[in-house]
Amino acid sequence: MRTQPLQRTSWAARTARGLWPDPNPLRRSTDRAEAGLLALLVIVFLAGAPLIALLAWRLTLSATFTTVTAQHAGWRQVPAVLLADVPGSSPYDAAVRATWTAPDGAARSGVVYASQGARAGTTTRIWVNASGRQEKWPLTPAQAATQAELIGSFAAMTWALILLLAGALGHHLIDTRRMAAWDSELRTANFSGPASTSS
């Protein structure tokens, strides 16, 4: 007689089948609650993650100071002449004093950052405002878009982590209730005792 081989199912399939709601009388209310919680968390994540990522992306773009907004604010790039050599041993840009000409023609001086190995007398470009004061280097539109995408992705992952923690808490509460129900059923069975038989 030939026997049918046992079909092995994956862990995910067994879990999905165990949580899927059906009219099985052996399925407890806690099992249905767990299935409902899982479905709710999936729906909330799928509905909320794109919106949260888009909102974070837009807020980041609107709050980022780019070269376009700098130019609209009257900033411009000017050449700054280095007054000293930049040490060649530093792997990063180093601070060095320099002079530059303000948009109104006045001479300005201050500390700028130049690449390693730059010699005194060479120029590096800096951003200044309308009065010639040096300002922080703004981001390019491409850099701002990349930063916004990263923050949007991080916001979506944060949302997923929040829901994961909420799911873990819900699972713990449901397990606590399930164990209490099992304990109550065991106590009831022990109190009733075995059925008596007549002699």
mmCIF file of C-alpha atoms in Angstrom:
data_model
loop_
_atom_site.group_PDB
_atom_site.id
_atom_site.type_symbol
_atom_site.label_atom_id
_atom_site.label_comp_id
_atom_site.label_asym_id
_atom_site.label_seq_id
_atom_site.Cartn_x
_atom_site.Cartn_y
_atom_site.Cartn_z
ATOM 1 C CA MET A 1 0.000 0.000 0.000
ATOM 2 C CA ARG A 2 1.462 3.314 -1.071
ATOM 3 C CA THR A 3 1.382 6.175 1.393
ATOM 4 C CA GLN A 4 1.186 9.815 0.448
ATOM 5 C CA PRO A 5 4.319 11.778 1.455
ATOM 6 C CA LEU A 6 3.792 14.442 4.074
ATOM 7 C CA GLN A 7 3.717 17.934 2.619
ATOM 8 C CA ARG A 8 5.937 20.292 4.495
ATOM 9 C CA THR A 9 4.783 23.866 4.888
ATOM 10 C CA SER A 10 6.886 26.854 5.703
ATOM 11 C CA TRP A 11 6.822 28.643 9.037
ATOM 12 C CA ALA A 12 5.168 31.675 7.424
ATOM 13 C CA ALA A 13 2.418 29.522 5.903
ATOM 14 C CA ARG A 14 1.722 27.761 9.207
ATOM 15 C CA THR A 15 1.620 31.091 11.027
ATOM 16 C CA ALA A 16 -0.722 32.629 8.453
ATOM 17 C CA ARG A 17 -3.008 29.588 8.586
ATOM 18 C CA GLY A 18 -3.004 29.692 12.372
ATOM 19 C CA LEU A 19 -3.985 33.354 12.473
ATOM 20 C CA TRP A 20 -6.456 33.344 9.582
ATOM 21 C CA PRO A 21 -10.008 33.918 10.902
ATOM 22 C CA ASP A 22 -12.428 31.073 10.200
ATOM 23 C CA PRO A 23 -15.487 29.484 11.874
ATOM 24 C CA ASN A 24 -13.368 26.784 13.515
ATOM 25 C CA PRO A 25 -14.982 26.170 16.946
ATOM 26 C CA LEU A 26 -11.584 25.297 18.411
ATOM 27 C CA ARG A 27 -10.236 28.760 17.648
ATOM 28 C CA ARG A 28 -10.334 30.936 20.733
ATOM 29 C CA SER A 29 -11.290 34.590 20.935
ATOM 30 C CA THR A 30 -7.660 35.428 21.731
ATOM 31 C CA ASP A 31 -6.609 33.789 18.449
ATOM 32 C CA ARG A 32 -9.098 35.939 16.551
ATOM 33 C CA ALA A 33 -7.934 39.021 18.439
ATOM 34 C CA GLU A 34 -4.338 38.235 17.508
ATOM 35 C CA ALA A 35 -5.301 37.826 13.850
ATOM 36 C CA GLY A 36 -7.220 41.095 13.952
ATOM 37 C CA LEU A 37 -4.294 42.914 15.562
ATOM 38 C CA LEU A 38 -1.899 41.639 12.911
ATOM 39 C CA ALA A 39 -4.226 42.687 10.095
ATOM 40 C CA LEU A 40 -4.766 46.107 11.669
ATOM 41 C CA LEU A 41 -1.037 46.747 12.039
ATOM 42 C CA VAL A 42 -0.369 45.778 8.426
ATOM 43 C CA ILE A 43 -3.149 48.075 7.172
ATOM 44 C CA VAL A 44 -2.014 50.978 9.350
ATOM 45 C CA PHE A 45 1.581 50.592 8.160
ATOM 46 C CA LEU A 46 0.660 50.386 4.473
ATOM 47 C CA ALA A 47 -1.639 53.392 4.782
ATOM 48 C CA GLY A 48 0.578 55.525 6.980
ATOM 49 C CA ALA A 49 4.134 54.854 5.813
ATOM 50 C CA PRO A 50 3.840 56.562 2.396
ATOM 51 C CA LEU A 51 2.086 59.589 3.894
ATOM 52 C CA ILE A 52 4.627 59.948 6.698
ATOM 53 C CA ALA A 53 7.560 59.569 4.290
ATOM 54 C CA LEU A 54 6.057 62.159 1.915
ATOM 55 C CA LEU A 55 5.383 64.604 4.749
ATOM 56 C CA ALA A 56 8.934 64.239 6.105
ATOM 57 C CA TRP A 57 10.321 64.661 2.573
ATOM 58 C CA ARG A 58 8.359 67.862 1.945
ATOM 59 C CA LEU A 59 9.155 69.361 5.354
ATOM 60 C CA THR A 60 12.856 68.638 4.901
ATOM 61 C CA LEU A 61 12.926 70.200 1.450
ATOM 62 C CA SER A 62 11.088 73.300 2.645
ATOM 63 C CA ALA A 63 13.410 73.717 5.633
ATOM 64 C CA THR A 64 16.670 73.087 3.758
ATOM 65 C CA PHE A 65 18.686 76.126 2.755
ATOM 66 C CA THR A 66 19.911 75.541 -0.790
ATOM 67 C CA THR A 67 22.022 77.481 -3.259
ATOM 68 C CA VAL A 68 18.820 78.639 -4.976
ATOM 69 C CA THR A 69 17.385 80.169 -1.813
ATOM 70 C CA ALA A 70 20.813 81.616 -0.972
ATOM 71 C CA GLN A 71 20.901 83.437 -4.297
ATOM 72 C CA HIS A 72 17.362 84.678 -3.746
ATOM 73 C CA ALA A 73 18.492 86.019 -0.357
ATOM 74 C CA GLY A 74 21.248 88.019 -2.039
ATOM 75 C CA TRP A 75 24.119 85.667 -1.299
ATOM 76 C CA ARG A 76 26.832 85.070 -3.859
ATOM 77 C CA GLN A 77 30.060 83.162 -4.253
ATOM 78 C CA VAL A 78 33.287 85.153 -4.231
ATOM 79 C CA PRO A 79 36.957 84.096 -4.421
ATOM 80 C CA ALA A 80 38.873 84.240 -1.127
ATOM 81 C CA VAL A 81 42.685 84.557 -1.251
ATOM 82 C CA LEU A 82 44.490 82.357 1.275
ATOM 83 C CA LEU A 83 46.965 84.158 3.547
ATOM 84 C CA ALA A 84 48.785 80.988 4.682
ATOM 85 C CA ASP A 85 49.569 77.474 3.505
ATOM 86 C CA VAL A 86 47.193 74.656 4.388
ATOM 87 C CA PRO A 87 49.009 71.671 5.972
ATOM 88 C CA GLY A 88 49.135 68.743 3.583
ATOM 89 C CA SER A 89 48.896 66.094 6.302
ATOM 90 C CA SER A 90 45.244 66.749 7.140
ATOM 91 C CA PRO A 91 42.749 64.480 5.347
ATOM 92 C CA TYR A 92 40.049 67.158 5.672
ATOM 93 C CA ASP A 93 39.674 70.798 4.741
ATOM 94 C CA ALA A 94 41.535 72.980 7.230
ATOM 95 C CA ALA A 95 40.820 76.464 8.569
ATOM 96 C CA VAL A 96 43.070 79.211 7.302
ATOM 97 C CA ARG A 97 42.844 82.997 7.190
ATOM 98 C CA ALA A 98 41.921 84.635 3.893
ATOM 99 C CA THR A 99 40.759 87.907 2.394
ATOM 100 C CA TRP A 100 37.966 88.565 -0.099
ATOM 101 C CA THR A 101 36.067 91.439 -1.642
ATOM 102 C CA ALA A 102 32.461 92.085 -0.596
ATOM 103 C CA PRO A 103 29.776 92.705 -3.234
ATOM 104 C CA ASP A 104 29.937 96.440 -2.378
ATOM 105 C CA GLY A 105 33.698 96.458 -3.089
ATOM 106 C CA ALA A 106 34.873 96.572 0.540
ATOM 107 C CA ALA A 107 37.726 94.300 1.652
ATOM 108 C CA ARG A 108 36.856 91.575 4.123
ATOM 109 C CA SER A 109 38.951 88.981 5.953
ATOM 110 C CA GLY A 110 38.290 85.938 8.088
ATOM 111 C CA VAL A 111 38.787 82.221 8.478
ATOM 112 C CA VAL A 112 37.841 79.964 5.573
ATOM 113 C CA TYR A 113 38.201 76.246 4.932
ATOM 114 C CA ALA A 114 40.504 75.139 2.129
ATOM 115 C CA SER A 115 41.646 71.754 0.831
ATOM 116 C CA GLN A 116 44.884 70.250 2.122
ATOM 117 C CA GLY A 117 48.053 71.318 0.424
ATOM 118 C CA ALA A 118 46.666 74.660 -0.770
ATOM 119 C CA ARG A 119 49.328 77.368 -0.821
ATOM 120 C CA ALA A 120 49.159 80.965 0.320
ATOM 121 C CA GLY A 121 47.949 83.186 -2.499
ATOM 122 C CA THR A 122 45.655 80.582 -4.033
ATOM 123 C CA THR A 123 41.913 81.166 -4.033
ATOM 124 C CA THR A 124 38.943 79.211 -2.790
ATOM 125 C CA ARG A 125 35.323 80.128 -3.295
ATOM 126 C CA ILE A 126 33.103 81.040 -0.343
ATOM 127 C CA TRP A 127 29.534 82.216 0.098
ATOM 128 C CA VAL A 128 28.944 85.760 1.410
ATOM 129 C CA ASN A 129 25.826 87.818 2.027
ATOM 130 C CA ALA A 130 25.094 91.244 0.577
ATOM 131 C CA SER A 131 27.320 92.945 3.164
ATOM 132 C CA GLY A 132 30.253 90.608 2.429
ATOM 133 C CA ARG A 133 30.044 88.557 5.626
ATOM 134 C CA GLN A 134 30.913 84.894 5.122
ATOM 135 C CA GLU A 135 27.999 82.474 5.412
ATOM 136 C CA LYS A 136 27.680 78.708 5.695
ATOM 137 C CA TRP A 137 27.861 76.760 2.455
ATOM 138 C CA PRO A 138 24.296 75.971 1.316
ATOM 139 C CA LEU A 139 23.289 72.632 -0.155
ATOM 140 C CA THR A 140 22.760 72.129 -3.848
ATOM 141 C CA PRO A 141 19.222 71.137 -4.921
ATOM 142 C CA ALA A 142 20.476 67.590 -5.597
ATOM 143 C CA GLN A 143 22.023 67.352 -2.124
ATOM 144 C CA ALA A 144 18.824 68.693 -0.564
ATOM 145 C CA ALA A 145 16.731 66.105 -2.450
ATOM 146 C CA THR A 146 19.017 63.286 -1.313
ATOM 147 C CA GLN A 147 18.828 64.476 2.291
ATOM 148 C CA ALA A 148 15.035 64.686 2.073
ATOM 149 C CA GLU A 149 14.828 61.141 0.688
ATOM 150 C CA LEU A 150 16.975 59.799 3.515
ATOM 151 C CA ILE A 151 14.877 61.539 6.150
ATOM 152 C CA GLY A 152 11.679 60.317 4.489
ATOM 153 C CA SER A 153 12.967 56.732 4.547
ATOM 154 C CA PHE A 154 14.021 57.116 8.178
ATOM 155 C CA ALA A 155 10.551 58.432 9.067
ATOM 156 C CA ALA A 156 8.911 55.407 7.419
ATOM 157 C CA MET A 157 11.257 53.028 9.282
ATOM 158 C CA THR A 158 10.494 54.839 12.541
ATOM 159 C CA TRP A 159 6.769 54.371 11.871
ATOM 160 C CA ALA A 160 7.375 50.656 11.258
ATOM 161 C CA LEU A 161 9.323 50.395 14.529
ATOM 162 C CA ILE A 162 6.521 52.106 16.463
ATOM 163 C CA LEU A 163 3.966 49.683 15.021
ATOM 164 C CA LEU A 164 6.276 46.751 15.720
ATOM 165 C CA LEU A 165 6.525 47.775 19.366
ATOM 166 C CA ALA A 166 2.757 48.247 19.513
ATOM 167 C CA GLY A 167 2.300 44.786 18.020
ATOM 168 C CA ALA A 168 4.704 43.255 20.536
ATOM 169 C CA LEU A 169 2.798 44.907 23.382
ATOM 170 C CA GLY A 170 -0.535 43.724 21.987
ATOM 171 C CA HIS A 171 0.827 40.199 21.541
ATOM 172 C CA HIS A 172 2.027 40.203 25.154
ATOM 173 C CA LEU A 173 -1.374 41.333 26.438
ATOM 174 C CA ILE A 174 -3.186 38.730 24.338
ATOM 175 C CA ASP A 175 -0.790 36.007 25.539
ATOM 176 C CA THR A 176 -1.400 37.069 29.126
ATOM 177 C CA ARG A 177 -5.146 36.783 28.617
ATOM 178 C CA ARG A 178 -4.728 33.431 26.839
ATOM 179 C CA MET A 179 -2.654 31.999 29.694
ATOM 180 C CA ALA A 180 -5.193 33.254 32.231
ATOM 181 C CA ALA A 181 -7.986 31.518 30.305
ATOM 182 C CA TRP A 182 -6.018 28.272 30.165
ATOM 183 C CA ASP A 183 -5.315 28.490 33.894
ATOM 184 C CA SER A 184 -8.991 29.041 34.590
ATOM 185 C CA GLU A 185 -9.962 26.037 32.467
ATOM 186 C CA LEU A 186 -7.399 23.842 34.234
ATOM 187 C CA ARG A 187 -8.717 24.907 37.637
ATOM 188 C CA THR A 188 -12.277 24.111 36.555
ATOM 189 C CA ALA A 189 -11.235 20.688 35.271
ATOM 190 C CA ASN A 190 -9.378 19.897 38.510
ATOM 191 C CA PHE A 191 -12.320 20.934 40.689
ATOM 192 C CA SER A 192 -14.804 18.819 38.743
ATOM 193 C CA GLY A 193 -12.571 15.729 39.141
ATOM 194 C CA PRO A 194 -12.941 12.417 37.297
ATOM 195 C CA ALA A 195 -16.427 11.107 36.643
ATOM 196 C CA SER A 196 -17.563 8.651 39.369
ATOM 197 C CA THR A 197 -18.506 5.103 38.339
ATOM 198 C CA SER A 198 -21.246 3.032 40.024
ATOM 199 C CA SER A 199 -20.225 -0.310 41.585
#
